[in-house]
Amino acid sequence: MTVRVLHLADLHLDSAYGGRPGTRVRLRAHSVEALTNAVRFAIDERLDAVVIAGDAFDEGRLGFDTRAAFRGEMLRLARAGVTVVYVTGNHDPGAAGSTAAGLGLGEAAAGIRHAAPIHEIHGPEPATFAVGRDGDTRLWVVAAGHGHAQVTDDLAREFRRPPKDGVPAMAVLHTQVSSARGADGHRPYAPSDPAMLRGAGFDYWALGHVHVRGRAALDTPAWYPGNLMGRSPKETGPKGGLLVELDSDGLVGEPRFIAFARIEFASLELSAEGPEPLRSAEEIARRAHGLWPILVAERGGAALPHQFILRLTGAALHRSVAHEIRTPAQRASLEDAVAAELALLLGDVDLLEVQLRLEAFVPAAEREQILVEIERSPSALRE
């Protein structure tokens, strides 16, 4: 019998987003919407379980409304008969007195008649759970969490696979595997040895921490789903989770990516090899539109989502334009003009924000002068 699990990680609800105030508000709200989309998918597909491999939120930033929304979505899964396994990570550590320790998800689910369990793992000691229906065990899950924010021990070394009795086994952990693509952009908390993961005997390692989706190491049944929604222009492309299927023989095929975020970040580097520096918002927009096939190609031919944020870098601005963006308000005005022109060229697209990276966009000769003139407003050169 096949068991199906949705593997999520790094939700980072209420993350400290950059950009304009209005954009930050929309991104914060949409991170919850992305979680709602994932929960709806799990319920509609009658999945057996949802696992969250750490960093569901950022300790100290989780607002009351988002906390209530997170609790509500987890309990909605439980009421629908979907088992939840939530382990803590370095951003939502589970020490006594922490936000994660006070959520009380498991206790709340236990008080609901006929609800599936919610397993919360707040510390490094691995815990083992059975996932099934009507007393029939379909999957063993072994999971451990971060008790504090800077775990440097290899937590995976304490994992032990349950006996191979015809039931597949999954391990859940927030960890850095150095061989994973994108790992160099994260601090090496709870570092794991790929060889050890491979030899532990689990049919699937559901990992969190690295925000780039993909297999953690060759010949190792360990995957990162990436984060649920991009947090900055550096985290481009579709974001969501992995649908994992296992049977008595282990992993069935490879995990299937499911997109849940409806807002994405995109980035384009405009060539500085044009005949002349860019003189207007219209010229910037036309140059960006000419590179649009690159974004589509990066997505395997799939169209961009309706709503997204675009960062433009790389092409020199004309001297006259460079002198007109010496304050944050002037820069915002140019960015809004570029967004409006580009939206006209693209048609039915909601550009939440266009960001011009001044460090790459403004000619070096103009950059120093501009930096001096706006030194009292460092936000003008935001990343």
Short mmCIF file of C-alpha atoms in Angstrom, two decimals:
data_model
loop_
_atom_site.label_atom_id
_atom_site.label_comp_id
_atom_site.label_asym_id
_atom_site.label_seq_id
_atom_site.Cartn_x
_atom_site.Cartn_y
_atom_site.Cartn_z
CA MET A 1 0.00 0.00 0.00
CA THR A 2 1.36 3.43 -0.96
CA VAL A 3 1.64 6.17 1.65
CA ARG A 4 1.72 9.80 0.49
CA VAL A 5 3.35 12.62 2.43
CA LEU A 6 3.72 16.35 1.76
CA HIS A 7 7.23 17.50 2.70
CA LEU A 8 7.45 21.18 3.63
CA ALA A 9 10.23 23.20 5.26
CA ASP A 10 11.32 26.76 5.92
CA LEU A 11 7.93 28.42 5.89
CA HIS A 12 9.45 31.48 7.62
CA LEU A 13 6.05 32.96 8.41
CA ASP A 14 6.29 36.68 9.26
CA SER A 15 9.75 36.84 7.76
CA ALA A 16 11.56 40.19 7.65
CA TYR A 17 10.89 40.95 4.00
CA GLY A 18 12.60 43.83 2.20
CA GLY A 19 11.21 46.23 -0.35
CA ARG A 20 8.50 48.85 -0.02
CA PRO A 21 6.22 48.87 3.05
CA GLY A 22 3.19 47.91 0.97
CA THR A 23 5.07 45.05 -0.65
CA ARG A 24 6.22 43.76 2.73
CA VAL A 25 2.62 43.68 3.97
CA ARG A 26 1.50 41.69 0.92
CA LEU A 27 4.39 39.23 1.21
CA ARG A 28 3.71 38.66 4.89
CA ALA A 29 0.05 37.93 4.17
CA HIS A 30 0.88 35.72 1.23
CA SER A 31 3.26 33.52 3.21
CA VAL A 32 0.20 32.45 5.21
CA GLU A 33 -1.78 32.05 2.00
CA ALA A 34 0.93 29.74 0.63
CA LEU A 35 0.60 27.59 3.76
CA THR A 36 -3.19 27.55 3.31
CA ASN A 37 -2.71 26.39 -0.29
CA ALA A 38 -0.45 23.55 0.92
CA VAL A 39 -2.94 22.46 3.57
CA ARG A 40 -5.81 22.55 1.09
CA PHE A 41 -3.79 20.38 -1.28
CA ALA A 42 -3.03 17.84 1.45
CA ILE A 43 -6.67 17.58 2.44
CA ASP A 44 -8.05 17.47 -1.10
CA GLU A 45 -5.54 14.77 -2.05
CA ARG A 46 -6.29 12.80 1.15
CA LEU A 47 -2.62 12.59 2.01
CA ASP A 48 -1.50 10.51 4.96
CA ALA A 49 0.79 13.12 6.52
CA VAL A 50 2.38 16.55 6.27
CA VAL A 51 5.89 17.02 7.66
CA ILE A 52 7.42 20.43 8.35
CA ALA A 53 11.20 20.15 8.61
CA GLY A 54 11.91 23.24 10.69
CA ASP A 55 11.85 27.04 10.50
CA ALA A 56 8.08 27.35 10.36
CA PHE A 57 8.55 30.92 11.57
CA ASP A 58 11.20 33.27 12.93
CA GLU A 59 11.39 33.36 16.72
CA GLY A 60 10.56 36.83 18.00
CA ARG A 61 8.81 37.90 14.79
CA LEU A 62 5.69 35.72 14.78
CA GLY A 63 2.65 37.99 15.18
CA PHE A 64 -0.46 37.01 17.09
CA ASP A 65 -2.52 36.77 13.90
CA THR A 66 -0.01 34.61 12.07
CA ARG A 67 0.44 32.38 15.12
CA ALA A 68 -3.33 31.84 15.20
CA ALA A 69 -3.34 31.13 11.45
CA PHE A 70 -0.53 28.57 11.77
CA ARG A 71 -2.29 26.79 14.63
CA GLY A 72 -5.54 26.85 12.68
CA GLU A 73 -4.02 25.29 9.56
CA MET A 74 -2.30 22.53 11.55
CA LEU A 75 -5.55 21.68 13.35
CA ARG A 76 -7.43 21.75 10.04
CA LEU A 77 -5.10 19.00 8.83
CA ALA A 78 -5.66 16.99 12.01
CA ARG A 79 -9.44 17.28 11.73
CA ALA A 80 -9.21 16.01 8.15
CA GLY A 81 -7.31 12.92 9.27
CA VAL A 82 -3.89 14.10 8.06
CA THR A 83 -1.08 13.42 10.53
CA VAL A 84 1.28 16.36 11.14
CA VAL A 85 4.96 16.08 12.10
CA TYR A 86 6.59 19.42 12.95
CA VAL A 87 10.24 19.63 13.99
CA THR A 88 11.96 22.82 15.10
CA GLY A 89 14.90 24.46 13.33
CA ASN A 90 17.43 27.17 14.08
CA HIS A 91 14.90 29.97 13.49
CA ASP A 92 12.11 28.41 15.61
CA PRO A 93 14.05 26.48 18.29
CA GLY A 94 12.03 24.54 20.83
CA ALA A 95 13.65 25.40 24.17
CA ALA A 96 11.40 25.91 27.18
CA GLY A 97 9.69 29.28 26.97
CA SER A 98 10.09 29.56 23.21
CA THR A 99 7.25 30.27 20.81
CA ALA A 100 7.43 26.75 19.37
CA ALA A 101 7.26 25.15 22.81
CA GLY A 102 4.14 27.15 23.62
CA LEU A 103 2.08 26.35 20.52
CA GLY A 104 0.45 23.30 22.10
CA LEU A 105 -0.51 21.77 18.75
CA GLY A 106 -0.36 18.16 19.90
CA GLU A 107 -2.49 18.80 22.97
CA ALA A 108 -5.05 20.74 20.93
CA ALA A 109 -5.33 17.94 18.34
CA ALA A 110 -5.70 15.34 21.09
CA GLY A 111 -8.76 17.19 22.32
CA ILE A 112 -10.54 16.94 18.96
CA ARG A 113 -12.60 13.82 18.44
CA HIS A 114 -11.36 11.54 15.64
CA ALA A 115 -8.56 13.96 14.74
CA ALA A 116 -5.20 12.69 13.48
CA PRO A 117 -2.25 13.41 15.78
CA ILE A 118 0.09 16.37 15.59
CA HIS A 119 3.62 15.47 16.63
CA GLU A 120 5.82 18.36 17.79
CA ILE A 121 9.54 17.65 18.24
CA HIS A 122 11.36 20.43 20.05
CA GLY A 123 14.69 18.83 20.95
CA PRO A 124 17.55 16.71 19.59
CA GLU A 125 16.43 13.35 20.98
CA PRO A 126 14.90 11.41 18.03
CA ALA A 127 11.27 10.41 18.47
CA THR A 128 9.51 7.66 16.52
CA PHE A 129 5.88 7.81 15.37
CA ALA A 130 3.56 5.55 13.40
CA VAL A 131 1.48 7.07 10.61
CA GLY A 132 -1.58 5.15 9.54
CA ARG A 133 -5.35 4.84 9.49
CA ASP A 134 -7.71 2.65 11.49
CA GLY A 135 -4.85 1.12 13.47
CA ASP A 136 -2.95 0.14 10.31
CA THR A 137 0.66 1.44 10.33
CA ARG A 138 1.63 2.68 6.87
CA LEU A 139 4.77 4.63 7.70
CA TRP A 140 7.35 5.00 10.46
CA VAL A 141 8.62 8.53 11.07
CA VAL A 142 11.73 9.30 13.11
CA ALA A 143 12.27 13.01 13.81
CA ALA A 144 14.40 15.39 15.88
CA GLY A 145 14.42 19.16 16.35
CA HIS A 146 16.63 22.03 17.43
CA GLY A 147 16.48 22.85 21.12
CA HIS A 148 18.31 26.14 20.59
CA ALA A 149 19.27 28.45 17.74
CA GLN A 150 22.86 27.38 17.11
CA VAL A 151 23.06 23.59 17.11
CA THR A 152 26.46 22.39 15.89
CA ASP A 153 26.10 18.67 16.69
CA ASP A 154 25.29 16.11 13.99
CA LEU A 155 21.78 15.22 15.16
CA ALA A 156 21.33 12.64 12.41
CA ARG A 157 23.85 10.30 14.02
CA GLU A 158 21.33 9.40 16.74
CA PHE A 159 18.63 8.34 14.27
CA ARG A 160 17.74 4.63 14.24
CA ARG A 161 15.50 3.08 11.65
CA PRO A 162 12.64 0.94 13.01
CA PRO A 163 12.76 -2.76 12.02
CA LYS A 164 12.09 -3.44 8.36
CA ASP A 165 8.70 -5.11 8.72
CA GLY A 166 7.33 -4.17 5.31
CA VAL A 167 6.60 -0.60 6.46
CA PRO A 168 8.67 2.26 4.94
CA ALA A 169 10.54 4.65 7.22
CA MET A 170 11.05 8.41 6.89
CA ALA A 171 13.45 10.64 8.84
CA VAL A 172 12.71 14.35 9.43
CA LEU A 173 15.44 16.82 10.37
CA HIS A 174 16.49 20.46 9.96
CA THR A 175 20.11 20.12 8.91
CA GLN A 176 22.80 21.27 6.55
CA VAL A 177 24.25 18.73 4.16
CA SER A 178 27.32 20.40 2.69
CA SER A 179 26.96 18.65 -0.66
CA ALA A 180 23.50 20.12 -1.28
CA ARG A 181 23.11 22.82 -3.91
CA GLY A 182 22.72 26.16 -2.15
CA ALA A 183 24.17 24.93 1.16
CA ASP A 184 27.02 27.44 1.05
CA GLY A 185 24.48 30.21 1.57
CA HIS A 186 23.45 28.91 4.99
CA ARG A 187 25.19 28.49 8.31
CA PRO A 188 26.20 24.87 8.99
CA TYR A 189 23.77 24.15 11.81
CA ALA A 190 23.26 20.48 12.74
CA PRO A 191 25.59 19.39 9.90
CA SER A 192 25.00 15.91 8.47
CA ASP A 193 27.38 13.56 6.69
CA PRO A 194 25.89 12.40 3.37
CA ALA A 195 27.48 8.97 3.76
CA MET A 196 25.87 8.57 7.17
CA LEU A 197 22.46 9.57 5.81
CA ARG A 198 22.85 7.07 2.99
CA GLY A 199 23.83 4.25 5.34
CA ALA A 200 21.14 4.89 7.98
CA GLY A 201 18.64 2.73 6.11
CA PHE A 202 15.78 5.23 5.86
CA ASP A 203 13.69 5.24 2.71
CA TYR A 204 13.49 9.04 2.72
CA TRP A 205 15.11 11.92 4.61
CA ALA A 206 12.79 14.95 4.76
CA LEU A 207 15.22 17.83 5.32
CA GLY A 208 14.98 21.53 5.98
CA HIS A 209 17.36 24.52 6.23
CA VAL A 210 18.68 24.90 2.66
CA HIS A 211 16.29 27.03 0.61
CA VAL A 212 17.23 25.55 -2.76
CA ARG A 213 15.04 22.63 -3.78
CA GLY A 214 16.80 19.40 -4.69
CA ARG A 215 18.53 16.23 -3.62
CA ALA A 216 20.99 16.70 -0.78
CA ALA A 217 23.57 14.26 -2.17
CA LEU A 218 23.90 11.77 -5.00
CA ASP A 219 22.76 8.21 -4.22
CA THR A 220 21.20 9.43 -0.98
CA PRO A 221 17.40 9.40 -0.44
CA ALA A 222 17.49 12.89 1.10
CA TRP A 223 15.76 15.99 -0.29
CA TYR A 224 15.24 19.64 0.48
CA PRO A 225 11.89 21.06 -0.70
CA GLY A 226 13.25 24.61 -0.58
CA ASN A 227 11.31 27.27 1.26
CA LEU A 228 7.55 27.67 0.95
CA MET A 229 7.89 31.18 -0.49
CA GLY A 230 10.84 33.29 -1.58
CA ARG A 231 12.11 35.75 1.02
CA SER A 232 14.20 38.05 -1.20
CA PRO A 233 15.18 38.64 -4.84
CA LYS A 234 17.96 36.12 -4.30
CA GLU A 235 15.36 33.34 -3.91
CA THR A 236 13.81 33.27 -7.36
CA GLY A 237 11.49 30.85 -9.08
CA PRO A 238 8.54 28.70 -8.01
CA LYS A 239 8.33 27.75 -4.33
CA GLY A 240 6.31 25.09 -2.55
CA GLY A 241 6.77 21.53 -1.29
CA LEU A 242 7.47 17.95 -2.31
CA LEU A 243 4.91 15.18 -2.65
CA VAL A 244 6.58 11.96 -1.49
CA GLU A 245 5.23 8.47 -2.12
CA LEU A 246 6.52 5.32 -0.41
CA ASP A 247 5.51 1.68 -0.28
CA SER A 248 6.89 -1.51 1.25
CA ASP A 249 9.84 -1.36 -1.17
CA GLY A 250 10.74 2.21 -0.21
CA LEU A 251 10.57 5.44 -2.20
CA VAL A 252 8.33 5.33 -5.26
CA GLY A 253 10.05 7.35 -7.99
CA GLU A 254 11.33 10.79 -7.05
CA PRO A 255 9.47 13.41 -5.00
CA ARG A 256 7.20 15.63 -7.09
CA PHE A 257 7.38 19.39 -6.67
CA ILE A 258 4.09 21.22 -6.05
CA ALA A 259 4.06 25.04 -6.19
CA PHE A 260 2.08 26.75 -3.44
CA ALA A 261 3.37 30.34 -3.52
CA ARG A 262 1.48 32.64 -5.87
CA ILE A 263 3.97 35.49 -5.57
CA GLU A 264 7.52 34.95 -6.79
CA PHE A 265 10.76 36.85 -7.10
CA ALA A 266 12.45 37.12 -10.48
CA SER A 267 15.73 38.67 -11.52
CA LEU A 268 17.11 39.91 -14.84
CA GLU A 269 20.56 41.24 -15.65
CA LEU A 270 20.37 43.85 -18.38
CA SER A 271 23.34 43.91 -20.69
CA ALA A 272 25.48 47.03 -20.49
CA GLU A 273 26.62 46.46 -24.06
CA GLY A 274 23.86 48.48 -25.64
CA PRO A 275 24.70 51.36 -27.99
CA GLU A 276 24.15 53.96 -25.25
CA PRO A 277 23.35 54.11 -21.53
CA LEU A 278 19.66 53.87 -20.67
CA ARG A 279 18.00 57.27 -20.72
CA SER A 280 14.45 56.64 -19.44
CA ALA A 281 12.08 54.30 -17.66
CA GLU A 282 10.69 53.27 -21.05
CA GLU A 283 14.12 52.22 -22.30
CA ILE A 284 14.78 50.21 -19.13
CA ALA A 285 11.41 48.49 -19.47
CA ARG A 286 11.94 47.68 -23.16
CA ARG A 287 15.40 46.23 -22.42
CA ALA A 288 13.92 44.08 -19.64
CA HIS A 289 11.04 42.95 -21.86
CA GLY A 290 13.49 41.83 -24.52
CA LEU A 291 15.01 39.42 -21.99
CA TRP A 292 11.69 37.98 -20.89
CA PRO A 293 12.25 34.64 -22.69
CA ILE A 294 15.16 34.03 -20.32
CA LEU A 295 12.82 33.98 -17.31
CA VAL A 296 10.43 31.64 -19.08
CA ALA A 297 13.27 29.34 -20.13
CA GLU A 298 14.51 29.14 -16.55
CA ARG A 299 11.09 27.76 -15.60
CA GLY A 300 11.14 25.04 -18.23
CA GLY A 301 8.81 27.00 -20.48
CA ALA A 302 6.17 27.61 -17.81
CA ALA A 303 4.70 31.10 -17.63
CA LEU A 304 5.54 33.40 -14.76
CA PRO A 305 2.93 33.73 -12.02
CA HIS A 306 0.47 36.60 -12.16
CA GLN A 307 2.11 38.39 -9.23
CA PHE A 308 5.83 38.79 -8.79
CA ILE A 309 8.66 41.12 -7.82
CA LEU A 310 11.40 41.84 -10.35
CA ARG A 311 14.96 42.93 -9.66
CA LEU A 312 16.92 44.50 -12.51
CA THR A 313 20.70 44.80 -12.49
CA GLY A 314 23.61 45.26 -14.81
CA ALA A 315 23.07 48.09 -17.32
CA ALA A 316 24.45 51.62 -16.96
CA LEU A 317 22.04 54.52 -16.65
CA HIS A 318 22.60 57.73 -18.56
CA ARG A 319 24.21 60.53 -16.53
CA SER A 320 20.99 62.56 -16.51
CA VAL A 321 18.98 59.66 -15.12
CA ALA A 322 21.64 58.82 -12.52
CA HIS A 323 21.46 62.37 -11.19
CA GLU A 324 17.68 62.11 -10.86
CA ILE A 325 17.73 59.21 -8.40
CA ARG A 326 19.74 60.75 -5.60
CA THR A 327 17.03 60.25 -2.95
CA PRO A 328 14.90 57.24 -1.96
CA ALA A 329 11.79 59.02 -3.25
CA GLN A 330 13.39 59.66 -6.64
CA ARG A 331 14.53 56.09 -6.91
CA ALA A 332 11.07 54.81 -6.00
CA SER A 333 9.57 57.07 -8.66
CA LEU A 334 11.86 55.59 -11.33
CA GLU A 335 11.14 52.04 -10.19
CA ASP A 336 7.38 52.67 -10.32
CA ALA A 337 7.70 54.13 -13.81
CA VAL A 338 9.65 51.10 -15.01
CA ALA A 339 7.05 48.78 -13.46
CA ALA A 340 4.20 50.61 -15.18
CA GLU A 341 5.92 50.53 -18.59
CA LEU A 342 6.87 46.89 -18.25
CA ALA A 343 3.34 45.94 -17.18
CA LEU A 344 2.01 47.56 -20.36
CA LEU A 345 4.40 45.49 -22.45
CA LEU A 346 3.60 42.25 -20.63
CA GLY A 347 -0.15 42.54 -20.44
CA ASP A 348 -1.99 40.78 -17.60
CA VAL A 349 0.81 40.82 -15.04
CA ASP A 350 0.81 42.30 -11.55
CA LEU A 351 4.30 43.62 -10.89
CA LEU A 352 4.19 44.20 -7.14
CA GLU A 353 7.51 45.97 -7.29
CA VAL A 354 10.48 46.56 -9.58
CA GLN A 355 13.81 47.00 -7.84
CA LEU A 356 16.83 48.62 -9.48
CA ARG A 357 20.07 47.52 -7.87
CA LEU A 358 22.00 50.77 -7.91
CA GLU A 359 25.37 49.21 -7.16
CA ALA A 360 25.26 47.49 -10.55
CA PHE A 361 23.03 49.94 -12.41
CA VAL A 362 24.68 53.32 -11.85
CA PRO A 363 27.97 54.05 -13.64
CA ALA A 364 30.94 54.05 -11.28
CA ALA A 365 31.66 57.72 -11.99
CA GLU A 366 28.18 58.70 -10.80
CA ARG A 367 27.91 56.18 -7.95
CA GLU A 368 30.39 57.86 -5.61
CA GLN A 369 28.70 61.23 -5.94
CA ILE A 370 25.27 59.73 -5.34
CA LEU A 371 26.51 57.86 -2.28
CA VAL A 372 27.78 61.08 -0.78
CA GLU A 373 24.51 62.89 -1.42
CA ILE A 374 22.32 60.20 0.15
CA GLU A 375 24.62 59.11 2.96
CA ARG A 376 21.98 60.21 5.44
CA SER A 377 19.44 57.85 3.78
CA PRO A 378 21.20 54.44 3.47
CA SER A 379 17.90 52.77 2.61
CA ALA A 380 18.24 54.29 -0.83
CA LEU A 381 20.78 51.62 -1.62
CA ARG A 382 18.75 48.74 -0.24
CA GLU A 383 19.62 45.20 -1.22
#
